[in-house]
Every structure is written in structure tokens, then in C-alpha cells.
mmCIF file of C-alpha atoms and ligand atoms in Angstrom:
data_model
loop_
_atom_site.group_PDB
_atom_site.id
_atom_site.type_symbol
_atom_site.label_atom_id
_atom_site.label_comp_id
_atom_site.label_asym_id
_atom_site.label_seq_id
_atom_site.Cartn_x
_atom_site.Cartn_y
_atom_site.Cartn_z
ATOM 1 C CA UNK Y 1 -16.700 12.276 -24.905
ATOM 2 C CA UNK Y 2 -12.929 12.545 -24.542
ATOM 3 C CA UNK Y 3 -11.707 14.518 -21.518
ATOM 4 C CA UNK Y 4 -8.343 15.182 -19.875
ATOM 5 C CA UNK Y 5 -7.672 13.366 -16.604
ATOM 6 C CA UNK Y 6 -4.824 13.813 -14.117
ATOM 7 C CA UNK Y 7 -3.632 10.211 -13.804
ATOM 8 C CA UNK Y 8 -1.349 8.953 -10.998
ATOM 9 C CA UNK Y 9 1.988 7.690 -12.324
ATOM 10 C CA UNK Y 10 3.668 6.901 -9.019
ATOM 11 C CA UNK Y 11 4.103 7.890 -5.398
ATOM 12 C CA UNK Y 12 6.671 7.799 -2.631
ATOM 13 C CA UNK Y 13 7.212 8.806 0.958
ATOM 14 C CA UNK Y 14 9.960 9.489 3.438
ATOM 15 C CA UNK Y 15 10.051 9.299 7.215
ATOM 16 C CA UNK Y 16 12.897 10.729 9.290
ATOM 17 C CA UNK Y 17 14.969 8.074 11.056
ATOM 18 C CA UNK Y 18 14.134 8.911 14.674
ATOM 19 C CA UNK Y 19 11.146 6.948 15.955
ATOM 20 C CA UNK Y 20 9.547 8.089 19.201
ATOM 21 C CA UNK Y 21 7.311 5.581 20.978
ATOM 22 C CA UNK Y 22 4.414 6.807 23.138
ATOM 23 C CA UNK Y 23 6.210 5.595 26.265
ATOM 24 C CA UNK Y 24 8.920 8.265 25.777
ATOM 25 C CA UNK Y 25 6.379 10.975 26.660
ATOM 26 C CA UNK Y 26 5.725 9.257 30.015
ATOM 27 C CA UNK Y 27 9.170 10.471 31.148
ATOM 28 C CA UNK Y 28 8.294 14.171 30.878
ATOM 29 C CA UNK Y 29 4.489 14.426 30.893
ATOM 30 C CA UNK Y 30 1.498 13.215 32.901
ATOM 31 C CA UNK Y 31 0.450 10.854 30.114
ATOM 32 C CA UNK Y 32 0.615 7.173 29.216
ATOM 33 C CA UNK Y 33 1.014 4.909 26.245
ATOM 34 C CA UNK Y 34 -2.421 3.502 27.143
ATOM 35 C CA UNK Y 35 -4.107 6.964 27.018
ATOM 36 C CA UNK Y 36 -2.511 7.960 23.706
ATOM 37 C CA UNK Y 37 -3.246 4.586 22.099
ATOM 38 C CA UNK Y 38 -6.854 4.346 23.235
ATOM 39 C CA UNK Y 39 -7.804 8.007 22.558
ATOM 40 C CA UNK Y 40 -5.976 8.394 19.211
ATOM 41 C CA UNK Y 41 -4.716 5.055 17.839
ATOM 42 C CA UNK Y 42 -1.195 6.520 17.744
ATOM 43 C CA UNK Y 43 1.622 4.208 18.896
ATOM 44 C CA UNK Y 44 4.713 6.014 17.585
ATOM 45 C CA UNK Y 45 5.779 8.868 15.312
ATOM 46 C CA UNK Y 46 8.959 9.997 13.540
ATOM 47 C CA UNK Y 47 10.741 13.252 14.358
ATOM 48 C CA UNK Y 48 13.207 15.023 12.069
ATOM 49 C CA UNK Y 49 16.807 15.277 13.270
ATOM 50 C CA UNK Y 50 18.267 18.625 14.246
ATOM 51 C CA UNK Y 51 19.036 20.463 11.023
ATOM 52 C CA UNK Y 52 16.832 18.146 8.949
ATOM 53 C CA UNK Y 53 14.403 20.425 7.125
ATOM 54 C CA UNK Y 54 10.957 20.049 5.604
ATOM 55 C CA UNK Y 55 12.597 20.345 2.167
ATOM 56 C CA UNK Y 56 14.967 17.459 3.019
ATOM 57 C CA UNK Y 57 12.017 15.190 3.806
ATOM 58 C CA UNK Y 58 10.221 16.400 0.659
ATOM 59 C CA UNK Y 59 13.244 15.781 -1.598
ATOM 60 C CA UNK Y 60 13.548 12.191 -0.329
ATOM 61 C CA UNK Y 61 9.827 11.554 -0.856
ATOM 62 C CA UNK Y 62 10.025 13.151 -4.326
ATOM 63 C CA UNK Y 63 12.996 10.966 -5.330
ATOM 64 C CA UNK Y 64 11.112 7.865 -4.176
ATOM 65 C CA UNK Y 65 8.051 8.939 -6.182
ATOM 66 C CA UNK Y 66 10.170 9.547 -9.306
ATOM 67 C CA UNK Y 67 11.707 6.091 -8.943
ATOM 68 C CA UNK Y 68 8.286 4.537 -8.420
ATOM 69 C CA UNK Y 69 6.983 6.264 -11.567
ATOM 70 C CA UNK Y 70 10.128 5.478 -13.603
ATOM 71 C CA UNK Y 71 10.704 9.190 -14.285
ATOM 72 C CA UNK Y 72 13.506 11.761 -14.016
ATOM 73 C CA UNK Y 73 13.126 15.150 -12.329
ATOM 74 C CA UNK Y 74 13.420 16.793 -15.756
ATOM 75 C CA UNK Y 75 10.190 15.017 -16.789
ATOM 76 C CA UNK Y 76 8.231 17.102 -14.250
ATOM 77 C CA UNK Y 77 6.663 20.458 -15.274
ATOM 78 C CA UNK Y 78 5.561 21.671 -11.855
ATOM 79 C CA UNK Y 79 5.759 21.025 -8.123
ATOM 80 C CA UNK Y 80 2.889 21.951 -5.820
ATOM 81 C CA UNK Y 81 4.035 21.503 -2.232
ATOM 82 C CA UNK Y 82 1.663 21.661 0.719
ATOM 83 C CA UNK Y 83 3.206 22.593 4.049
ATOM 84 C CA UNK Y 84 2.453 24.621 7.161
ATOM 85 C CA UNK Y 85 6.063 24.185 8.347
ATOM 86 C CA UNK Y 86 8.219 25.624 5.532
ATOM 87 C CA UNK Y 87 12.021 25.837 5.809
ATOM 88 C CA UNK Y 88 11.822 29.638 5.699
ATOM 89 C CA UNK Y 89 9.110 32.274 5.395
ATOM 90 C CA UNK Y 90 10.289 32.619 1.809
ATOM 91 C CA UNK Y 91 11.399 31.417 -0.714
ATOM 92 C CA UNK Y 92 8.965 28.560 -1.039
ATOM 93 C CA UNK Y 93 10.040 25.119 0.126
ATOM 94 C CA UNK Y 94 8.891 23.888 -3.305
ATOM 95 C CA UNK Y 95 11.629 25.876 -5.107
ATOM 96 C CA UNK Y 96 14.248 24.358 -2.793
ATOM 97 C CA UNK Y 97 12.943 20.910 -3.705
ATOM 98 C CA UNK Y 98 12.914 21.864 -7.408
ATOM 99 C CA UNK Y 99 16.594 22.844 -7.219
ATOM 100 C CA UNK Y 100 17.668 19.833 -5.129
ATOM 101 C CA UNK Y 101 16.011 17.450 -7.583
ATOM 102 C CA UNK Y 102 17.840 19.047 -10.509
ATOM 103 C CA UNK Y 103 14.684 20.303 -12.227
ATOM 104 C CA UNK Y 104 15.871 22.982 -14.652
ATOM 105 C CA UNK Y 105 12.598 24.333 -16.045
ATOM 106 C CA UNK Y 106 8.973 24.469 -15.010
ATOM 107 C CA UNK Y 107 7.712 26.056 -11.816
ATOM 108 C CA UNK Y 108 7.251 25.234 -8.138
ATOM 109 C CA UNK Y 109 5.259 26.812 -5.330
ATOM 110 C CA UNK Y 110 3.909 26.141 -1.827
ATOM 111 C CA UNK Y 111 0.319 26.123 -0.701
ATOM 112 C CA UNK Y 112 -0.867 26.243 2.899
ATOM 113 C CA UNK Y 113 -4.079 24.629 4.122
ATOM 114 C CA UNK Y 114 -2.539 22.860 7.126
ATOM 115 C CA UNK Y 115 -3.841 19.279 7.458
ATOM 116 C CA UNK Y 116 -6.071 19.690 4.380
ATOM 117 C CA UNK Y 117 -3.026 20.900 2.418
ATOM 118 C CA UNK Y 118 -2.559 17.789 0.316
ATOM 119 C CA UNK Y 119 -6.200 17.780 -0.841
ATOM 120 C CA UNK Y 120 -5.888 21.475 -1.735
ATOM 121 C CA UNK Y 121 -2.589 20.864 -3.582
ATOM 122 C CA UNK Y 122 -4.125 17.922 -5.432
ATOM 123 C CA UNK Y 123 -7.061 20.077 -6.486
ATOM 124 C CA UNK Y 124 -4.716 22.813 -7.782
ATOM 125 C CA UNK Y 125 -2.553 20.286 -9.644
ATOM 126 C CA UNK Y 126 -5.666 18.750 -11.168
ATOM 127 C CA UNK Y 127 -6.914 22.178 -12.304
ATOM 128 C CA UNK Y 128 -3.527 22.994 -13.858
ATOM 129 C CA UNK Y 129 -3.502 19.709 -15.757
ATOM 130 C CA UNK Y 130 -7.113 20.062 -16.940
ATOM 131 C CA UNK Y 131 -6.470 23.644 -18.105
ATOM 132 C CA UNK Y 132 -3.336 22.606 -20.014
ATOM 133 C CA UNK Y 133 -0.908 24.665 -17.878
ATOM 134 C CA UNK Y 134 1.147 21.600 -16.980
ATOM 135 C CA UNK Y 135 1.413 18.038 -18.223
ATOM 136 C CA UNK Y 136 3.192 16.339 -15.322
ATOM 137 C CA UNK Y 137 2.832 17.675 -11.803
ATOM 138 C CA UNK Y 138 4.426 16.445 -8.591
ATOM 139 C CA UNK Y 139 2.177 17.025 -5.574
ATOM 140 C CA UNK Y 140 4.008 16.911 -2.254
ATOM 141 C CA UNK Y 141 2.881 17.096 1.352
ATOM 142 C CA UNK Y 142 5.801 17.687 3.736
ATOM 143 C CA UNK Y 143 5.898 18.722 7.383
ATOM 144 C CA UNK Y 144 8.120 19.082 10.427
ATOM 145 C CA UNK Y 145 5.404 19.671 13.030
ATOM 146 C CA UNK Y 146 7.885 18.728 15.766
ATOM 147 C CA UNK Y 147 9.243 22.295 15.352
ATOM 148 C CA UNK Y 148 5.943 23.928 16.410
ATOM 149 C CA UNK Y 149 4.935 21.700 19.315
ATOM 150 C CA UNK Y 150 4.668 22.831 22.925
ATOM 151 C CA UNK Y 151 6.395 19.935 24.719
ATOM 152 C CA UNK Y 152 4.620 20.846 27.969
ATOM 153 C CA UNK Y 153 1.116 20.530 26.436
ATOM 154 C CA UNK Y 154 0.107 16.860 26.674
ATOM 155 C CA UNK Y 155 -3.096 17.613 24.752
ATOM 156 C CA UNK Y 156 -1.153 18.325 21.526
ATOM 157 C CA UNK Y 157 2.520 17.289 21.579
ATOM 158 C CA UNK Y 158 1.784 13.550 21.663
ATOM 159 C CA UNK Y 159 -0.336 13.755 18.517
ATOM 160 C CA UNK Y 160 1.948 14.945 15.737
ATOM 161 C CA UNK Y 161 4.872 13.640 13.705
ATOM 162 C CA UNK Y 162 7.134 14.570 10.772
ATOM 163 C CA UNK Y 163 7.312 13.154 7.248
ATOM 164 C CA UNK Y 164 6.683 13.717 3.563
ATOM 165 C CA UNK Y 165 4.780 12.065 0.725
ATOM 166 C CA UNK Y 166 4.686 12.740 -3.014
ATOM 167 C CA UNK Y 167 2.406 11.824 -5.896
ATOM 168 C CA UNK Y 168 3.092 12.350 -9.611
ATOM 169 C CA UNK Y 169 0.176 13.143 -11.919
ATOM 170 C CA UNK Y 170 0.133 13.201 -15.719
ATOM 171 C CA UNK Y 171 -2.403 14.473 -18.281
ATOM 172 C CA UNK Y 172 -4.017 11.559 -20.086
ATOM 173 C CA UNK Y 173 -7.236 11.334 -22.048
ATOM 174 C CA UNK Y 174 -10.248 9.651 -20.528
ATOM 175 C CA UNK Y 175 -13.845 8.909 -21.485
ATOM 176 C CA UNK Y 176 -15.356 11.323 -18.948
ATOM 177 C CA UNK Y 177 -17.052 8.752 -16.725
ATOM 178 C CA UNK Y 178 -16.118 7.108 -13.427
ATOM 179 C CA UNK Y 179 -14.332 4.208 -15.149
ATOM 180 C CA UNK Y 180 -11.486 6.599 -16.081
ATOM 181 C CA UNK Y 181 -8.199 6.379 -14.263
ATOM 182 C CA UNK Y 182 -7.099 9.609 -12.558
ATOM 183 C CA UNK Y 183 -8.719 12.294 -10.443
ATOM 184 C CA UNK Y 184 -12.498 12.103 -10.850
ATOM 185 C CA UNK Y 185 -13.517 14.915 -8.493
ATOM 186 C CA UNK Y 186 -12.274 17.327 -5.838
ATOM 187 C CA UNK Y 187 -14.221 19.268 -3.204
ATOM 188 C CA UNK Y 188 -12.806 22.079 -1.033
ATOM 189 C CA UNK Y 189 -14.178 24.098 1.903
ATOM 190 C CA UNK Y 190 -12.937 26.455 4.595
ATOM 191 C CA UNK Y 191 -14.496 28.506 7.368
ATOM 192 C CA UNK Y 192 -12.326 31.118 9.092
ATOM 193 C CA UNK Y 193 -14.923 31.533 11.850
ATOM 194 C CA UNK Y 194 -13.146 28.538 13.404
ATOM 195 C CA UNK Y 195 -9.575 29.962 13.276
ATOM 196 C CA UNK Y 196 -9.209 29.714 17.038
ATOM 197 C CA UNK Y 197 -9.913 25.971 17.275
ATOM 198 C CA UNK Y 198 -6.520 25.071 15.803
ATOM 199 C CA UNK Y 199 -3.775 27.609 15.201
ATOM 200 C CA UNK Y 200 -0.149 28.567 15.808
ATOM 201 C CA UNK Y 201 0.264 31.433 18.287
ATOM 202 C CA UNK Y 202 2.863 33.283 16.232
ATOM 203 C CA UNK Y 203 3.598 34.483 12.746
ATOM 204 C CA UNK Y 204 5.519 36.910 10.562
ATOM 205 C CA UNK Y 205 3.115 39.851 10.655
ATOM 206 C CA UNK Y 206 1.691 39.277 14.147
ATOM 207 C CA UNK Y 207 4.391 38.311 16.649
ATOM 208 C CA UNK Y 208 7.423 38.124 14.383
ATOM 209 C CA UNK Y 209 8.039 34.644 15.757
ATOM 210 C CA UNK Y 210 7.195 31.131 14.630
ATOM 211 C CA UNK Y 211 4.818 30.277 17.477
ATOM 212 C CA UNK Y 212 3.500 26.998 18.833
ATOM 213 C CA UNK Y 213 0.501 24.863 17.954
ATOM 214 C CA UNK Y 214 -2.686 25.347 20.006
ATOM 215 C CA UNK Y 215 -5.793 23.213 19.655
ATOM 216 C CA UNK Y 216 -9.217 22.740 21.170
ATOM 217 C CA UNK Y 217 -9.123 19.023 20.425
ATOM 218 C CA UNK Y 218 -12.661 18.046 21.309
ATOM 219 C CA UNK Y 219 -14.186 20.848 19.223
ATOM 220 C CA UNK Y 220 -12.009 19.963 16.217
ATOM 221 C CA UNK Y 221 -13.026 16.315 16.684
ATOM 222 C CA UNK Y 222 -16.741 17.153 16.425
ATOM 223 C CA UNK Y 223 -16.306 19.308 13.325
ATOM 224 C CA UNK Y 224 -14.026 16.703 11.746
ATOM 225 C CA UNK Y 225 -16.501 13.835 11.735
ATOM 226 C CA UNK Y 226 -19.413 15.967 10.434
ATOM 227 C CA UNK Y 227 -17.469 17.839 7.788
ATOM 228 C CA UNK Y 228 -15.496 14.851 6.481
ATOM 229 C CA UNK Y 229 -18.698 12.872 5.901
ATOM 230 C CA UNK Y 230 -20.271 15.763 3.956
ATOM 231 C CA UNK Y 231 -17.220 16.575 1.804
ATOM 232 C CA UNK Y 232 -16.710 12.861 1.088
ATOM 233 C CA UNK Y 233 -20.311 12.567 -0.084
ATOM 234 C CA UNK Y 234 -20.041 15.674 -2.286
ATOM 235 C CA UNK Y 235 -16.857 14.350 -3.905
ATOM 236 C CA UNK Y 236 -18.386 10.923 -4.530
ATOM 237 C CA UNK Y 237 -21.544 12.453 -6.008
ATOM 238 C CA UNK Y 238 -19.482 14.690 -8.319
ATOM 239 C CA UNK Y 239 -17.623 11.595 -9.543
ATOM 240 C CA UNK Y 240 -20.861 9.688 -10.105
ATOM 241 C CA UNK Y 241 -20.060 7.016 -7.534
ATOM 242 C CA UNK Y 242 -21.316 5.891 -4.123
ATOM 243 C CA UNK Y 243 -19.602 4.586 -0.982
ATOM 244 C CA UNK Y 244 -20.288 1.034 -2.194
ATOM 245 C CA UNK Y 245 -17.967 1.656 -5.195
ATOM 246 C CA UNK Y 246 -14.993 2.740 -3.070
ATOM 247 C CA UNK Y 247 -12.095 0.277 -2.816
ATOM 248 C CA UNK Y 248 -10.007 2.349 -0.374
ATOM 249 C CA UNK Y 249 -10.548 5.417 1.747
ATOM 250 C CA UNK Y 250 -7.251 7.214 2.367
ATOM 251 C CA UNK Y 251 -8.190 9.566 5.208
ATOM 252 C CA UNK Y 252 -6.130 12.224 6.933
ATOM 253 C CA UNK Y 253 -4.433 10.328 9.767
ATOM 254 C CA UNK Y 254 -5.189 12.405 12.862
ATOM 255 C CA UNK Y 255 -7.131 10.117 15.140
ATOM 256 C CA UNK Y 256 -8.330 6.541 14.652
ATOM 257 C CA UNK Y 257 -11.614 7.388 16.400
ATOM 258 C CA UNK Y 258 -12.321 10.170 13.861
ATOM 259 C CA UNK Y 259 -11.415 7.796 11.024
ATOM 260 C CA UNK Y 260 -13.677 5.022 12.395
ATOM 261 C CA UNK Y 261 -16.664 7.304 13.097
ATOM 262 C CA UNK Y 262 -16.429 8.918 9.656
ATOM 263 C CA UNK Y 263 -16.192 5.508 7.975
ATOM 264 C CA UNK Y 264 -19.234 4.267 9.880
ATOM 265 C CA UNK Y 265 -21.319 7.315 8.946
ATOM 266 C CA UNK Y 266 -20.287 6.945 5.291
ATOM 267 C CA UNK Y 267 -21.101 3.231 5.349
ATOM 268 C CA UNK Y 268 -17.557 2.058 4.526
ATOM 269 C CA UNK Y 269 -16.080 -0.984 6.317
ATOM 270 C CA UNK Y 270 -12.891 -0.422 8.325
ATOM 271 C CA UNK Y 271 -11.091 -3.033 6.212
ATOM 272 C CA UNK Y 272 -11.317 -0.563 3.316
ATOM 273 C CA UNK Y 273 -9.632 2.226 5.281
ATOM 274 C CA UNK Y 274 -5.891 2.787 4.915
ATOM 275 C CA UNK Y 275 -4.461 3.171 8.438
ATOM 276 C CA UNK Y 276 -1.019 4.575 9.175
ATOM 277 C CA UNK Y 277 -1.821 6.805 12.156
ATOM 278 C CA UNK Y 278 -0.447 4.139 14.515
ATOM 279 C CA UNK Y 279 3.064 4.522 13.045
ATOM 280 C CA UNK Y 280 3.103 8.151 11.824
ATOM 281 C CA UNK Y 281 0.900 10.151 14.199
ATOM 282 C CA UNK Y 282 -0.667 13.233 12.621
ATOM 283 C CA UNK Y 283 1.715 14.553 9.972
ATOM 284 C CA UNK Y 284 -0.641 17.268 8.678
ATOM 285 C CA UNK Y 285 -0.280 17.771 4.895
ATOM 286 C CA UNK Y 286 2.066 14.774 4.643
ATOM 287 C CA UNK Y 287 -0.420 12.311 6.103
ATOM 288 C CA UNK Y 288 -2.485 11.400 3.018
ATOM 289 C CA UNK Y 289 0.370 11.083 0.495
ATOM 290 C CA UNK Y 290 2.360 9.012 3.021
ATOM 291 C CA UNK Y 291 -0.658 6.754 3.659
ATOM 292 C CA UNK Y 292 -1.170 6.424 -0.095
ATOM 293 C CA UNK Y 293 2.457 5.444 -0.654
ATOM 294 C CA UNK Y 294 2.460 2.997 2.271
ATOM 295 C CA UNK Y 295 -0.767 1.375 1.009
ATOM 296 C CA UNK Y 296 0.676 0.989 -2.495
ATOM 297 C CA UNK Y 297 3.875 -0.510 -1.061
ATOM 298 C CA UNK Y 298 1.825 -2.883 1.131
ATOM 299 C CA UNK Y 299 0.003 -4.066 -2.005
ATOM 300 C CA UNK Y 300 -3.328 -2.784 -0.682
ATOM 301 C CA UNK Y 301 -3.976 -0.182 -3.404
ATOM 302 C CA UNK Y 302 -3.813 -1.685 -6.906
ATOM 303 C CA UNK Y 303 -4.207 -0.329 -10.442
ATOM 304 C CA UNK Y 304 -7.840 0.722 -11.158
ATOM 305 C CA UNK Y 305 -8.855 0.790 -7.476
ATOM 306 C CA UNK Y 306 -11.232 3.626 -6.647
ATOM 307 C CA UNK Y 307 -9.971 5.881 -3.832
ATOM 308 C CA UNK Y 308 -11.584 8.513 -1.643
ATOM 309 C CA UNK Y 309 -9.165 10.884 0.116
ATOM 310 C CA UNK Y 310 -10.342 13.393 2.708
ATOM 311 C CA UNK Y 311 -8.840 15.730 5.279
ATOM 312 C CA UNK Y 312 -9.589 18.535 7.734
ATOM 313 C CA UNK Y 313 -7.430 20.843 9.792
ATOM 314 C CA UNK Y 314 -6.652 24.384 10.875
ATOM 315 C CA UNK Y 315 -8.734 27.129 9.252
ATOM 316 C CA UNK Y 316 -10.864 25.192 9.523
ATOM 317 C CA UNK Y 317 -10.092 23.945 6.027
ATOM 318 C CA UNK Y 318 -11.306 20.625 4.678
ATOM 319 C CA UNK Y 319 -11.960 18.732 1.496
ATOM 320 C CA UNK Y 320 -12.008 15.450 -0.384
ATOM 321 C CA UNK Y 321 -10.981 13.957 -3.705
ATOM 322 C CA UNK Y 322 -11.812 10.792 -5.603
ATOM 323 C CA UNK Y 323 -9.201 9.114 -7.772
ATOM 324 C CA UNK Y 324 -9.077 5.879 -9.734
ATOM 325 C CA UNK Y 325 -5.535 4.570 -9.219
HETATM 326 O O1 LIG B 401 -5.191 17.280 12.021
HETATM 327 C C1 LIG B 401 -5.976 18.334 12.400
HETATM 328 C C2 LIG B 401 -7.195 17.855 13.000
HETATM 329 N N1 LIG B 401 -6.982 17.531 14.393
HETATM 330 C C3 LIG B 401 -7.659 16.564 14.920
HETATM 331 O O2 LIG B 401 -8.366 15.906 14.209
HETATM 332 C C4 LIG B 401 -7.605 16.347 16.390
HETATM 333 C C5 LIG B 401 -8.990 16.189 16.882
HETATM 334 N N2 LIG B 401 -9.096 15.920 18.300
HETATM 335 C C6 LIG B 401 -8.684 14.763 18.857
HETATM 336 O O3 LIG B 401 -8.119 13.908 18.206
HETATM 337 C C7 LIG B 401 -9.007 14.529 20.305
HETATM 338 O O4 LIG B 401 -9.897 15.524 20.742
HETATM 339 C C8 LIG B 401 -7.768 14.521 21.240
HETATM 340 C C9 LIG B 401 -6.976 13.261 20.971
HETATM 341 C C10 LIG B 401 -6.931 15.738 20.974
HETATM 342 C C11 LIG B 401 -8.188 14.502 22.689
HETATM 343 O O5 LIG B 401 -9.042 13.384 22.951
HETATM 344 P P1 LIG B 401 -10.409 13.602 23.743
HETATM 345 O O6 LIG B 401 -10.990 12.282 23.911
HETATM 346 O O7 LIG B 401 -11.206 14.639 22.994
HETATM 347 O O8 LIG B 401 -9.904 14.122 25.125
HETATM 348 P P2 LIG B 401 -10.219 15.506 25.864
HETATM 349 O O9 LIG B 401 -9.518 16.635 25.194
HETATM 350 O O10 LIG B 401 -11.690 15.618 26.068
HETATM 351 O O11 LIG B 401 -9.547 15.237 27.247
HETATM 352 C C12 LIG B 401 -9.998 14.200 28.140
HETATM 353 C C13 LIG B 401 -9.074 14.158 29.313
HETATM 354 C C14 LIG B 401 -8.792 15.524 29.929
HETATM 355 O O12 LIG B 401 -8.682 15.374 31.325
HETATM 356 P P3 LIG B 401 -9.886 15.756 32.287
HETATM 357 O O13 LIG B 401 -10.133 17.221 32.028
HETATM 358 O O14 LIG B 401 -11.031 14.899 31.856
HETATM 359 O O15 LIG B 401 -9.343 15.453 33.626
HETATM 360 C C15 LIG B 401 -7.452 15.892 29.355
HETATM 361 O O16 LIG B 401 -6.744 16.790 30.176
HETATM 362 O O17 LIG B 401 -7.810 13.650 28.898
HETATM 363 C C16 LIG B 401 -6.777 14.554 29.317
HETATM 364 N N3 LIG B 401 -5.676 14.474 28.382
HETATM 365 C C17 LIG B 401 -4.679 13.589 28.513
HETATM 366 N N4 LIG B 401 -4.443 12.635 29.441
HETATM 367 C C18 LIG B 401 -3.334 11.885 29.290
HETATM 368 C C19 LIG B 401 -5.452 15.217 27.275
HETATM 369 N N5 LIG B 401 -4.313 14.829 26.688
HETATM 370 C C20 LIG B 401 -3.811 13.820 27.439
HETATM 371 C C21 LIG B 401 -2.666 13.009 27.351
HETATM 372 N N6 LIG B 401 -2.478 12.040 28.285
HETATM 373 N N7 LIG B 401 -1.764 13.135 26.342
#
């Protein structure tokens, strides 16, 4: 049976120039490189320069993805951009990227599912391609979390970083089984009962301010491992594959201990897990597309490899997707 698949044509990422090593936090906080490294796996992160916006990071990642795919901006029908740190409340950051790239037609919009944002955006892009609404879609995850951190809270400010990643998908025909290239399955969940585990204490209609990130880290940790294992299994089942078939897991890069525990419970060896958390920290919606792009550039992910991507964050919102590269 012939089906439409959303096939990956190329990807790219961009990290702001400023690199901040763990040791820098020792100057202002009661923390240490040793604590951050051993509890999270994070060694450094990048922070955007003053005046450098989420859309600037996204445009650079998008240009790199276009180059990687051998395409021009005018070849793209739609941009779906996941961010929790937009340039402005409106218009969407996606339309700013659309304009900066020189895309004359098509459409662009933002979606917000915090750290699960890229999986949500991927699922929307996939649905638009399968329903014939778009042929080529650029999915972007872009964040400047450094703008919403409380620099006096050692439990959160050492964890996050800035960056952007982009992936270009195109409608192609497939046979309908798991040997097809492209997105094979997506699985989304959210539960607003857990809003207060991870949130920003401000907003347009509540405080009229941007607010700062607040997190009950240990609680999020427990939910993360359980929920990531379940959503990963649902996505693999929907694709007709098992953990033994997976070539690479591209997990949300929040904490190496979450990544390792989830991998163990799913029965996937750590040498099949893409790891960038040490260099990027947690970049929310940007973390998976950046890890994907880094793994492709490293030569880890190759054509026809079977990938499982999965993420969880504020909401709580979580989900997974399988994709044959
Ligand atoms: O992307 C969205 C999803 N977010 C996540 O996945 C984050 C999930 N949570 C985590 O990654 C971990 O819970 C953290 C890394 C945030 C914290 O690690 P933990 O092992 O759960 O530590 P904890 O919160 O239980 O804190 C242990 C101790 C506490 O001290 P006491 O009360 O035992 O004296 C904290 O105050 O570590 C202390 N602590 C720190 N010490 C040095 C917390 N942050 C720091 C720090 N440096 N930066």
C-alpha cells in the first residue's frame, strides 16, 4: 500500500558564541562544577549575547538546515517553530524567521509545549504533510532560556542554555511499513494537573511580566523517567518496531541521569544514545533538533538509521516520535 511519509531532507543547528563553563557559577553561587557535572552531566552551555534574539538563533539554524538539505528558503511551504521564549508576545517568532529567510509565500507559526515543543512541532508538521496541506515543512526548536532564569536559584539557573535546531521534512511516498524513510509514528501527552512542577511565574494575562523559571526538580525527574519510557514504547509499537530495532535514541537533553535511567528501562545501550547535554545544557525545545544535527555532523546518524526521539517538560507535556533517517 502506498502512503505519504514526511521524510527528513536535512537539518542544522546554531549555538550562540558565548560559552559558560560550570566553574563560572562558582563565583556567584554556592555550587560547584563537580555537583553540576555529577548530578546532571552538564559541563557547559551557550548563552545568547545581549540583543541576540530567539529568532536570530532560529534563522541561523534554519540557514544551516537549508544548506544541509541543498534547498532555498523559497522551496519551503511552512515553518512550525517551537519556543517558550519568543522574541515578543506576538507576532510569532516563526513569521520573523520566515521574513528573515526571504520566504515569500507559505505560512509560519509558533507552538508552545516547552521542552516537549519539538516533538509537538514535529507531530504537527507530520500531520500537515500527511493531510496534503504542505509539501515541505521546516520544523524549528529555538530558545533563549537565559532570559527567564533566576540567577540566584542554584537549583535551576545552572541547568539551562540557549540555542536552535531545524529539520526539513518533505512529502514522499512510502510502502506503509517500518522500512520506509520518514516519520513512522508520533505520540503526544500532557497533564495540566502538574502545572506547578515546572512553570514561569509571570505572563501576559496574569502578571503582565515575563517571569522567571521555577521548578521542583526532583518531582519532574521522577515523572520524566516513567513517562518517557511509556511514550517511547507507545511510539515504537505504533511504528511496528521494538527497542532492539532502534539505531539511535535522540532524547531531550535535560539530565544525563534521566537519559541513562530511561535508556536502561527501555533496554537500549548507552552507546546508542545521542548525548549533547554536556555541551548544551537543557535548551528546551531546541535540545532534540540540536542533538539530531550534532549527531548527523558527527557521522553517528546515517541514512536509513531508525531513530526514537522523546521529550518531557513544563505542562507537564511529553511525547515521542520514531523516524527512519
Ligand atoms: O527539561 C524539562 C525537564 N526538566 C528536568 O528534566 C529536570 C529534572 N530534574 C533534575 O534534573 C534534577 O532533579 C536536578 C538536577 C534539578 C536536581 O538534582 P537532584 O539530584 O534531584 O537534587 P535535589 O533537588 O534533590 O537537591 C539535592 C541537594 C539539595 O541540598 P540539600 O537540601 O540536600 O542540602 C539542593 O539544595 O543539592 C542541592 N542543590 C545544589 N547544590 C549545589 C541543588 N542545586 C544545586 C547546585 N549546586 N546547583
